[in-house]
PDB file of C-alpha atoms in Angstrom:
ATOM      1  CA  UNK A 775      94.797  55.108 127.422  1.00 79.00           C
ATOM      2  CA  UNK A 776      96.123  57.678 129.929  1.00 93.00           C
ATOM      3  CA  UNK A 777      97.250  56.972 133.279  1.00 95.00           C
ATOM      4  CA  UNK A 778      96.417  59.850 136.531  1.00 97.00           C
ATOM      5  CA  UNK A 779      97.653  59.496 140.017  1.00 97.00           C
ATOM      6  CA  UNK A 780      97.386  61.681 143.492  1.00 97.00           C
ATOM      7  CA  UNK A 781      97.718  61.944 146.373  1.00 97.00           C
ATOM      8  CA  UNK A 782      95.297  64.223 149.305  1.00 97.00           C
ATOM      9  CA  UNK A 783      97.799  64.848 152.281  1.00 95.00           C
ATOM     10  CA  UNK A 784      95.301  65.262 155.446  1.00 92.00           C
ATOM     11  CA  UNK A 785      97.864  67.940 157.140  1.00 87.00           C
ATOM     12  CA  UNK A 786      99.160  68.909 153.710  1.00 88.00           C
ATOM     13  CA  UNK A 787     103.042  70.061 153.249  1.00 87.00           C
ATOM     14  CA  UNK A 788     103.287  67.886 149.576  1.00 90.00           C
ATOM     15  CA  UNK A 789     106.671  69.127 147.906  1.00 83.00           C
ATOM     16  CA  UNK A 790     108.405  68.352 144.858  1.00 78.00           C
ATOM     17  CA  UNK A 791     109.281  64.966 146.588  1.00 85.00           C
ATOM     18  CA  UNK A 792     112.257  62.989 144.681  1.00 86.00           C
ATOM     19  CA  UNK A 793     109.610  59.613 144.665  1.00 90.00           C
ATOM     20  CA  UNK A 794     107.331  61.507 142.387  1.00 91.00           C
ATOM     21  CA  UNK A 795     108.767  60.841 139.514  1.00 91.00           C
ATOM     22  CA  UNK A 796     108.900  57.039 140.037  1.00 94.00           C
ATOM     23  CA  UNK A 797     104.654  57.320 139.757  1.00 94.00           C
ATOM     24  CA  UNK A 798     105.319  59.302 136.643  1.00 92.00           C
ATOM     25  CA  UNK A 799     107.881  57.053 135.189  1.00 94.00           C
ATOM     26  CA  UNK A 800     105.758  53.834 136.189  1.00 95.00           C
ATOM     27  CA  UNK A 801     102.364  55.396 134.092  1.00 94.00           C
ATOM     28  CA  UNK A 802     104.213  56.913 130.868  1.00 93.00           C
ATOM     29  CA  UNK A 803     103.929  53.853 128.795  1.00 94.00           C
ATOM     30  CA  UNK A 804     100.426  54.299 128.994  1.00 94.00           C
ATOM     31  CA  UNK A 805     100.326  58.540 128.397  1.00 91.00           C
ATOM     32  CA  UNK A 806     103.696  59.173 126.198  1.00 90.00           C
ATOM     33  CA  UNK A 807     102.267  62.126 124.811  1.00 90.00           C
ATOM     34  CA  UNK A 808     102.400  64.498 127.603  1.00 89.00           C
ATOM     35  CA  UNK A 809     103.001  64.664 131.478  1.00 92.00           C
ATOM     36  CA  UNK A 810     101.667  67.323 133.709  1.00 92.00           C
ATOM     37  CA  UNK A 811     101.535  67.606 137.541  1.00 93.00           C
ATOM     38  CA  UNK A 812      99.580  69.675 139.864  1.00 93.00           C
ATOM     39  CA  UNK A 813     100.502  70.309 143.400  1.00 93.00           C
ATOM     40  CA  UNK A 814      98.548  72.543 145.046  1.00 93.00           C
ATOM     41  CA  UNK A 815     100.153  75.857 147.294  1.00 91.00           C
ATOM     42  CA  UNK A 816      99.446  74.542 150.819  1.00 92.00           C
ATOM     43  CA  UNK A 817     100.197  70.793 149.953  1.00 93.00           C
ATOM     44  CA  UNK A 818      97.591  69.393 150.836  1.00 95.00           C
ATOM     45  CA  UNK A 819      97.010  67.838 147.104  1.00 96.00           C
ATOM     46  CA  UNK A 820      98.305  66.356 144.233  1.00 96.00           C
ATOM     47  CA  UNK A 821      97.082  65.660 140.853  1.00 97.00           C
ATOM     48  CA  UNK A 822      99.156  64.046 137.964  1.00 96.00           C
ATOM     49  CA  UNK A 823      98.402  62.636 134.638  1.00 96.00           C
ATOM     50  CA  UNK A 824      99.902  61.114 131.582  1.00 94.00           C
ATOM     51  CA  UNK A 825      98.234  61.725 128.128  1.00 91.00           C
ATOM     52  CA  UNK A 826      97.540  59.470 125.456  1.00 88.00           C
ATOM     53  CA  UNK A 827      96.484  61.999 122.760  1.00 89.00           C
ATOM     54  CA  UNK A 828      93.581  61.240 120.932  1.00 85.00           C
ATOM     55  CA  UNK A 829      90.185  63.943 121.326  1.00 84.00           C
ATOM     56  CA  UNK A 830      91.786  67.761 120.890  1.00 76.00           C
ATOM     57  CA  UNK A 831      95.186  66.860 120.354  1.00 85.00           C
ATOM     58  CA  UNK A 832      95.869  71.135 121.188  1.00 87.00           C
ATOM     59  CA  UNK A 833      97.147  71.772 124.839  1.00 87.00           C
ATOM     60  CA  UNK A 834      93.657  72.816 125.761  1.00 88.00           C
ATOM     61  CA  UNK A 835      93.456  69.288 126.571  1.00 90.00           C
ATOM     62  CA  UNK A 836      96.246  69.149 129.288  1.00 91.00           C
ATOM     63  CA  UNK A 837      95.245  67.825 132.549  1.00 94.00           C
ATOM     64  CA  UNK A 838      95.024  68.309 135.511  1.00 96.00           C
ATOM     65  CA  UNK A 839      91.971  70.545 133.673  1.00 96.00           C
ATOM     66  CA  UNK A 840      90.356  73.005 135.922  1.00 94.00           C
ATOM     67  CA  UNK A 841      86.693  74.830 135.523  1.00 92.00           C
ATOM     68  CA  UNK A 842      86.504  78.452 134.962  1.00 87.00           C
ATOM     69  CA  UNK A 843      86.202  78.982 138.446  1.00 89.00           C
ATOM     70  CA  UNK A 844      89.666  77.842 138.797  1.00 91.00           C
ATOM     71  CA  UNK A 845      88.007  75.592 142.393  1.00 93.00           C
ATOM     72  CA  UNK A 846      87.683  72.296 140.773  1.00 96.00           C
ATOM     73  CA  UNK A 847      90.316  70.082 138.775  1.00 97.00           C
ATOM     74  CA  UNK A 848      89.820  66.743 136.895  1.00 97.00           C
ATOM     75  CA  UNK A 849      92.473  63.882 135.815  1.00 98.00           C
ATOM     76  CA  UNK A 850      90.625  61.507 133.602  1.00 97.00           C
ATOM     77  CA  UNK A 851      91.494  57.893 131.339  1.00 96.00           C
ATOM     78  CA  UNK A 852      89.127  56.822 129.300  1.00 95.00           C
ATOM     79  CA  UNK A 853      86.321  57.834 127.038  1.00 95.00           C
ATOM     80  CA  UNK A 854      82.760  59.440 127.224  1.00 96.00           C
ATOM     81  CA  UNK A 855      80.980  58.183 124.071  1.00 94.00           C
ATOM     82  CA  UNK A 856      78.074  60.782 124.871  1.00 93.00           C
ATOM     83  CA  UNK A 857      80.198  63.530 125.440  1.00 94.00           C
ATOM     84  CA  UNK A 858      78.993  65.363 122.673  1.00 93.00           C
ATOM     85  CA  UNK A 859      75.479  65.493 123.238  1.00 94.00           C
ATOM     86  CA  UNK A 860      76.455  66.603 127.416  1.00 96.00           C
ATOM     87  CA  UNK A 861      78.490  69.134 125.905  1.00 96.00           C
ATOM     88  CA  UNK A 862      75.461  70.823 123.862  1.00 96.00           C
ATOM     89  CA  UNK A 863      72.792  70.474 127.071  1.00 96.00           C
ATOM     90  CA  UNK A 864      75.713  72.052 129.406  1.00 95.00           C
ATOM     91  CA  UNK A 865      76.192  74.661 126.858  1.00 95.00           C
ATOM     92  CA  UNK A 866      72.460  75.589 126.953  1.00 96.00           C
ATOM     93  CA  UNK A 867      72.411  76.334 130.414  1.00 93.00           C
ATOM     94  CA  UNK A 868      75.531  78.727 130.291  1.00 92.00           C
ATOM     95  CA  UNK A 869      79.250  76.166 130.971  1.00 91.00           C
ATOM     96  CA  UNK A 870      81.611  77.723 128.105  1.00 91.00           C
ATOM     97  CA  UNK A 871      84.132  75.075 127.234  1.00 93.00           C
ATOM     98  CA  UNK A 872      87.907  75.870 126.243  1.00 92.00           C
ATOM     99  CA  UNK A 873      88.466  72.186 124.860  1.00 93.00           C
ATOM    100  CA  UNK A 874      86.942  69.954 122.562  1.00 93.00           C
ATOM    101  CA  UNK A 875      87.512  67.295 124.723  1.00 94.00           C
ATOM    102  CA  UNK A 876      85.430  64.477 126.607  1.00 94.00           C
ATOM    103  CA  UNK A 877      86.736  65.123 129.660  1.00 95.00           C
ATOM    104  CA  UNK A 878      85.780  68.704 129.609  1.00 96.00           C
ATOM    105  CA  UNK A 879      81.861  67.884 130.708  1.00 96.00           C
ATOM    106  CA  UNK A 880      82.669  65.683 133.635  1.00 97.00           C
ATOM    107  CA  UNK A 881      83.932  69.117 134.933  1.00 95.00           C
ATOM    108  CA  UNK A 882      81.188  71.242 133.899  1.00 95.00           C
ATOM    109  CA  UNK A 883      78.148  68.284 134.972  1.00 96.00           C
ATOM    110  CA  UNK A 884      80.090  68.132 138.224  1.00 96.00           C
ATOM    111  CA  UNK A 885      79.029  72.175 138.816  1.00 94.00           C
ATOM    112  CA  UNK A 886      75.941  71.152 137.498  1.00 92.00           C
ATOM    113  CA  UNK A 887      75.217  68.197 139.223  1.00 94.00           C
ATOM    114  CA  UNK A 888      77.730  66.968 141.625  1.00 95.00           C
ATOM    115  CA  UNK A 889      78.248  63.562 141.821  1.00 95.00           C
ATOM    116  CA  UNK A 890      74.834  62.715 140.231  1.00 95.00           C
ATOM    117  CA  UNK A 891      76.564  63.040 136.505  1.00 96.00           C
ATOM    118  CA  UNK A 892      77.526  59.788 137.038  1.00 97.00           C
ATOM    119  CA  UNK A 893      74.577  58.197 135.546  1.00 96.00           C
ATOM    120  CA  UNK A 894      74.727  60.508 132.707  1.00 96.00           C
ATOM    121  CA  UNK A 895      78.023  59.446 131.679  1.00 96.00           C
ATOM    122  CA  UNK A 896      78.165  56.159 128.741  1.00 95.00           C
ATOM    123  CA  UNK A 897      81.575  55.082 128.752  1.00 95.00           C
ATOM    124  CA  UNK A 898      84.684  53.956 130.169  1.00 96.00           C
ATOM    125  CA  UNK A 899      86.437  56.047 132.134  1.00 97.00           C
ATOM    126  CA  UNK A 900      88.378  56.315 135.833  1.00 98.00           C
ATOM    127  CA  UNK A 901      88.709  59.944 137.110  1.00 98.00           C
ATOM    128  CA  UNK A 902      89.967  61.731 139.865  1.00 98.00           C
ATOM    129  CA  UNK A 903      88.262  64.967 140.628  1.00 98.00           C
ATOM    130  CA  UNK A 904      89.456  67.528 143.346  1.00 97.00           C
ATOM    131  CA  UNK A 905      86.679  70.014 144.513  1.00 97.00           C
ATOM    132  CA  UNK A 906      88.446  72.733 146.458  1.00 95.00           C
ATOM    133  CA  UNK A 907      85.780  74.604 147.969  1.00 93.00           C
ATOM    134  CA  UNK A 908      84.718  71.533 149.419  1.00 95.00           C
ATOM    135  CA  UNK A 909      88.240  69.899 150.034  1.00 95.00           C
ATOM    136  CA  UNK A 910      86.916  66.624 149.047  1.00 97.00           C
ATOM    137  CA  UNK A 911      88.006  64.743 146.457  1.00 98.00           C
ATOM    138  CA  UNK A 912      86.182  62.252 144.011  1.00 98.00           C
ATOM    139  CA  UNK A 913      86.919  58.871 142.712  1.00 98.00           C
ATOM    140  CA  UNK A 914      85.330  57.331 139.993  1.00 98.00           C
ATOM    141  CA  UNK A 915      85.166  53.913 137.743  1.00 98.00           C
ATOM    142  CA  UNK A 916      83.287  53.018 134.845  1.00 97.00           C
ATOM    143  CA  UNK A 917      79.938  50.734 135.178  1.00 96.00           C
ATOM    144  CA  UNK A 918      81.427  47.780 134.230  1.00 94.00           C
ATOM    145  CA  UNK A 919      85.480  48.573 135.356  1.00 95.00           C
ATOM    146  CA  UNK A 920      87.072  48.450 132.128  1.00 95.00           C
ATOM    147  CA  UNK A 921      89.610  51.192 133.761  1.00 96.00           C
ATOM    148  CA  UNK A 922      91.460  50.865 136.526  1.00 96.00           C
ATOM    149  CA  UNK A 923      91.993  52.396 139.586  1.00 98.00           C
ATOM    150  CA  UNK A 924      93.772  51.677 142.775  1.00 98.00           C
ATOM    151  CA  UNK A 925      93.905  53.108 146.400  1.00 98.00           C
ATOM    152  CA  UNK A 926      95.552  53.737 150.122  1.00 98.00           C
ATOM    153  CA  UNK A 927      94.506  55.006 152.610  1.00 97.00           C
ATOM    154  CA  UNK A 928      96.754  55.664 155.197  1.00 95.00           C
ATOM    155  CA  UNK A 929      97.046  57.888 158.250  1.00 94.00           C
ATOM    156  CA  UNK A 930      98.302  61.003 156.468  1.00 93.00           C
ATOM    157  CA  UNK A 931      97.664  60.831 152.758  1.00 96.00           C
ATOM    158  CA  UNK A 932      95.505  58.855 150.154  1.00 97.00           C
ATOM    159  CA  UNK A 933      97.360  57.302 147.221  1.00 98.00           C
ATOM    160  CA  UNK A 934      95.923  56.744 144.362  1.00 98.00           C
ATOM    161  CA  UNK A 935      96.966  55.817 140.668  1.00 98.00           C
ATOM    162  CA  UNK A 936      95.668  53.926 137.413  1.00 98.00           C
ATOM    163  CA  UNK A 937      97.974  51.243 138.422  1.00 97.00           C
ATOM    164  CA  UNK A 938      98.751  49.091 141.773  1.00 96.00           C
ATOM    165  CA  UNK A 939     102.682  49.962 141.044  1.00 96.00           C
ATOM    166  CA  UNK A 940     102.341  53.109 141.215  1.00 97.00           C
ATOM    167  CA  UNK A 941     100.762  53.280 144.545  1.00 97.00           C
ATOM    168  CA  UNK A 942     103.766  51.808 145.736  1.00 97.00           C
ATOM    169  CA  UNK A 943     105.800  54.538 145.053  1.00 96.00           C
ATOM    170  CA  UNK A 944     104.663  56.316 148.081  1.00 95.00           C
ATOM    171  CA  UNK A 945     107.191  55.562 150.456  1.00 93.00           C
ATOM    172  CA  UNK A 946     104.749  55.189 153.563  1.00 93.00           C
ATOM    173  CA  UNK A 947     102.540  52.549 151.729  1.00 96.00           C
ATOM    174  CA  UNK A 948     103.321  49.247 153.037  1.00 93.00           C
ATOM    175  CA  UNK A 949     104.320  46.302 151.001  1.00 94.00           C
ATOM    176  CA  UNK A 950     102.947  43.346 152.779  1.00 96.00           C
ATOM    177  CA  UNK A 951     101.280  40.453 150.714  1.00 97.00           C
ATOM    178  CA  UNK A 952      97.805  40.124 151.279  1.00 97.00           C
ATOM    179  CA  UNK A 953      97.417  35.959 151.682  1.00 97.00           C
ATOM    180  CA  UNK A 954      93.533  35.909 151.091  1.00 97.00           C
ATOM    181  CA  UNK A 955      94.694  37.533 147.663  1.00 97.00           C
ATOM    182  CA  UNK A 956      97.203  34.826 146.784  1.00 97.00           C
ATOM    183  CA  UNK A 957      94.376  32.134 147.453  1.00 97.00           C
ATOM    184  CA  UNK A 958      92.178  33.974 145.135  1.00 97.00           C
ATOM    185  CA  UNK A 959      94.431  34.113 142.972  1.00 97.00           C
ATOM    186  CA  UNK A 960      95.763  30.580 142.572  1.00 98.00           C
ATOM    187  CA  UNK A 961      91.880  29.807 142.465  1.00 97.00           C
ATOM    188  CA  UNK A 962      90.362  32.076 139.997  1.00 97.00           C
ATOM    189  CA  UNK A 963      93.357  33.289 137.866  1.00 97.00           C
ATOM    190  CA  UNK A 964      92.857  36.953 138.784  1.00 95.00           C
ATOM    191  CA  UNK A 965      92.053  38.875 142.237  1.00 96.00           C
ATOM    192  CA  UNK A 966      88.613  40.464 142.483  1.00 95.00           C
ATOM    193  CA  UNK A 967      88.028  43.767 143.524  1.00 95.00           C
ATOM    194  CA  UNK A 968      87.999  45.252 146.149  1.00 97.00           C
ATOM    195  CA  UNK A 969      91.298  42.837 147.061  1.00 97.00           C
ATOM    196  CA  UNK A 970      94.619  43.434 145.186  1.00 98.00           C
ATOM    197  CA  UNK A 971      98.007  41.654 146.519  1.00 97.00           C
ATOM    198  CA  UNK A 972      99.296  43.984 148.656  1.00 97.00           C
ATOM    199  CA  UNK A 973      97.331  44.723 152.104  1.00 96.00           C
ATOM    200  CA  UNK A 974      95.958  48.153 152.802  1.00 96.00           C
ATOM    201  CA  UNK A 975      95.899  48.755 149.000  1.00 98.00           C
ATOM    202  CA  UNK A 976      92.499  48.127 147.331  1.00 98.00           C
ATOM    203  CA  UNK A 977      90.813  48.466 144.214  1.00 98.00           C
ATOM    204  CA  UNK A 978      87.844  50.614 143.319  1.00 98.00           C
ATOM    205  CA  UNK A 979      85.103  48.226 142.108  1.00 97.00           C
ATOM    206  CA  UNK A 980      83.306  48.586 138.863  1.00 97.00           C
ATOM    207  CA  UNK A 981      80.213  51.290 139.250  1.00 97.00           C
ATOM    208  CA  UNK A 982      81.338  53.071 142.198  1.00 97.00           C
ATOM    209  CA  UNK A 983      82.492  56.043 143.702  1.00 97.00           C
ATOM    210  CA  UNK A 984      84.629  57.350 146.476  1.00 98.00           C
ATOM    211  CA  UNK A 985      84.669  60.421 148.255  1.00 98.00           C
ATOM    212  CA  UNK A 986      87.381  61.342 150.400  1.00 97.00           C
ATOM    213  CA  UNK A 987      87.927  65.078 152.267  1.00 95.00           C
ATOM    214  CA  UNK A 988      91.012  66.557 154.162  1.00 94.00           C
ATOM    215  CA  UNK A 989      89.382  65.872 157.371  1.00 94.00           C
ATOM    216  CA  UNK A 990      89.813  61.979 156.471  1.00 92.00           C
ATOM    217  CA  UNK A 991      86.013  61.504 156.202  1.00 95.00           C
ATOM    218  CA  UNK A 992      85.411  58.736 153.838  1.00 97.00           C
ATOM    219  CA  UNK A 993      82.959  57.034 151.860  1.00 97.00           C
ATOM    220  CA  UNK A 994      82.283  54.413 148.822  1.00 97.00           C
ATOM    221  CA  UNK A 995      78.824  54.017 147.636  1.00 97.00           C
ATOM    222  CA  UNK A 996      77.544  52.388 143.981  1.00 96.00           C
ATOM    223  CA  UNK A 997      76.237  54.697 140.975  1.00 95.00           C
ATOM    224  CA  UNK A 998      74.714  51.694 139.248  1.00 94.00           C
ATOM    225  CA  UNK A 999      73.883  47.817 139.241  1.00 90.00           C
ATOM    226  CA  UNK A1000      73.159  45.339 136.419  1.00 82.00           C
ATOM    227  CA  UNK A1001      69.745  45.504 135.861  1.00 79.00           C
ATOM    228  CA  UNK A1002      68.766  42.463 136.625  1.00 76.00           C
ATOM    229  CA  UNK A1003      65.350  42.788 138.266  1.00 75.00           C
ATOM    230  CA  UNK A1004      64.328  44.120 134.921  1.00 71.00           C
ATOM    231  CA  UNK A1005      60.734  43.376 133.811  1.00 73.00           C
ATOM    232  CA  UNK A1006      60.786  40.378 131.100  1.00 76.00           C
ATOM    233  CA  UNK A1007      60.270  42.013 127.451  1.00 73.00           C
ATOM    234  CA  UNK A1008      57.765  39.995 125.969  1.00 79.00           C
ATOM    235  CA  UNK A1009      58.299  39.966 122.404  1.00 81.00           C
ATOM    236  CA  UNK A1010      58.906  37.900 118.892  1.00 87.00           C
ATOM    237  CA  UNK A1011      62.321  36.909 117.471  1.00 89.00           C
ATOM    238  CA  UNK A1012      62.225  39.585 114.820  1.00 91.00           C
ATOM    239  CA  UNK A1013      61.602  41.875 117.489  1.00 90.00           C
ATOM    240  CA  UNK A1014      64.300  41.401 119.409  1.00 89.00           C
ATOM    241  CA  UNK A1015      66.878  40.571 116.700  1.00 93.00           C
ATOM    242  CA  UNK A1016      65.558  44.755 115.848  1.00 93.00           C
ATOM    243  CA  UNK A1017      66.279  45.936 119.183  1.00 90.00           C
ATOM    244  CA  UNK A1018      69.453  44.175 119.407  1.00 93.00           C
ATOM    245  CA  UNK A1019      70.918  45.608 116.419  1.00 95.00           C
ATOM    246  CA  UNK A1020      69.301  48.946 117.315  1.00 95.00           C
ATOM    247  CA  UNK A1021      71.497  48.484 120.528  1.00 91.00           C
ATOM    248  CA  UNK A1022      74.793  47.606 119.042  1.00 94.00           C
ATOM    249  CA  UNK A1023      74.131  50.069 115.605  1.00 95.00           C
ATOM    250  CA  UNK A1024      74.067  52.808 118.554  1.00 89.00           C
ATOM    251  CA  UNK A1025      76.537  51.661 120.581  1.00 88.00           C
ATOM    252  CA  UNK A1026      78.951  51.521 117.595  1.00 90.00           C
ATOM    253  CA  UNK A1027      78.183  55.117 116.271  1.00 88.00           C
ATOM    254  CA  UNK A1028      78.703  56.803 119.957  1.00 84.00           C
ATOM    255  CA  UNK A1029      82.954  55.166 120.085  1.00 83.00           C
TER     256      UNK A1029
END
């Protein structure tokens, strides 16, 4: 499962603050296999995760995991169920990998293709990646939001973390209950995104990604929508009882 957290400090100064370990503590039970933390020389940011073990079980797998350029770092949960088939195409055009992990070619497509791996990706996944000659960082959740991933922005860092609980660790993120969340709550049975039930803290909705630099410059914008404006697929039943199981048969193979 894994569980990653951060935080980008627009002036910088982050130290080996005592309220770090209460984000640690609060994501173990769902990385119990490892724990590392990143915190970069100037301050300015912060990259944790905790590591459910399951693709390259060797420390080559450790995260934060950087490129070989040593500018870019990645925290990832999930899975990419086409990893394999990324790694051989980045491979042919030169990326050397030192895992045989998944996450691995999120950080080698991002040199390749910046942001725009996103639609290459099948899977479920929420990431955090840190480009440091650009001092921007990158958010990320899975098409249909099967991870999550939570985020403040205040007026001197951004908080995030794979759970709302752990946000709240920071000590300047406020704690105030956001009513329009209760309602939706008592109404639905669950808060929709981009809500969550504390104000100023929101939640990163399914198929998007944010983009956040150490001059505060922000941005959220959508990788990918349902497809429902498809063309109709005009066909008979044994037709699309094939394709179906042509769909699933695949889907099934790739986890």
């Amino acid at each position: 499962m894994c569980g990653i957290y951060g935080i980008l400090s627009y002036g910088g100064g982050i130290g080996r603050e005592p309220w770090l370990e209460c984000m640690a503590s609060r994501l173990r039970h769902r990385g119990p296999d490892d724990h590392d933390l990143y915190v970069s020389p100037d301050g300015l940011i912060l990259l944790g995760h905790c590591r459910l073990s399951i693709i390259d079980l060797s420390p080559a797998g450790r995260q934060p995991m950087w490129n070989e350029a040593g500018t870019t770092a990645l925290v990832f949960n999930g899975e990419i169920y086409n990893f394999q088939a990324l790694r051989r195409d980045l491979e042919a055009r030169g990326h050397r990998f030192r895992s045989r992990t998944d996450s691995e070619v999120i950080l080698h497509g991002y040199e390749d293709e910046g942001e725009r791996i996103l639609d290459r990706l099948e899977g479920m996944f929420a990431f955090a990646l840190w480009d440091g000659g650009a001092g921007r960082l990158l958010l990320a959740r899975d098409r249909l939001g099967k991870k999550p991933l939570y985020y403040w922005r205040g007026p001197e860092a951004f908080v995030f973390a794979s759970e709302l609980k752990t946000v709240l660790c920071h000590p300047r993120v406020p704690r105030a209950i956001n009513p329009q969340a209760v309602r939706d709550y008592l109404t639905l049975g669950y808060v929709p995104a981009p809500l969550t039930m504390f104000e100023g803290i929101a939640k990163l909705r399914p198929a998007q990604f944010l983009q956040v630099d150490r001059w505060m410059a922000f941005t959220v914008k959508e990788f990918w929508d349902a497809p429902v404006d498809a063309p109709p697929f005009h066909a008979d039943l044994d037709t699309h009882a094939r394709r179906v199981r042509e769909l699933v048969t695949g889907a099934v193979e790739k986890r």
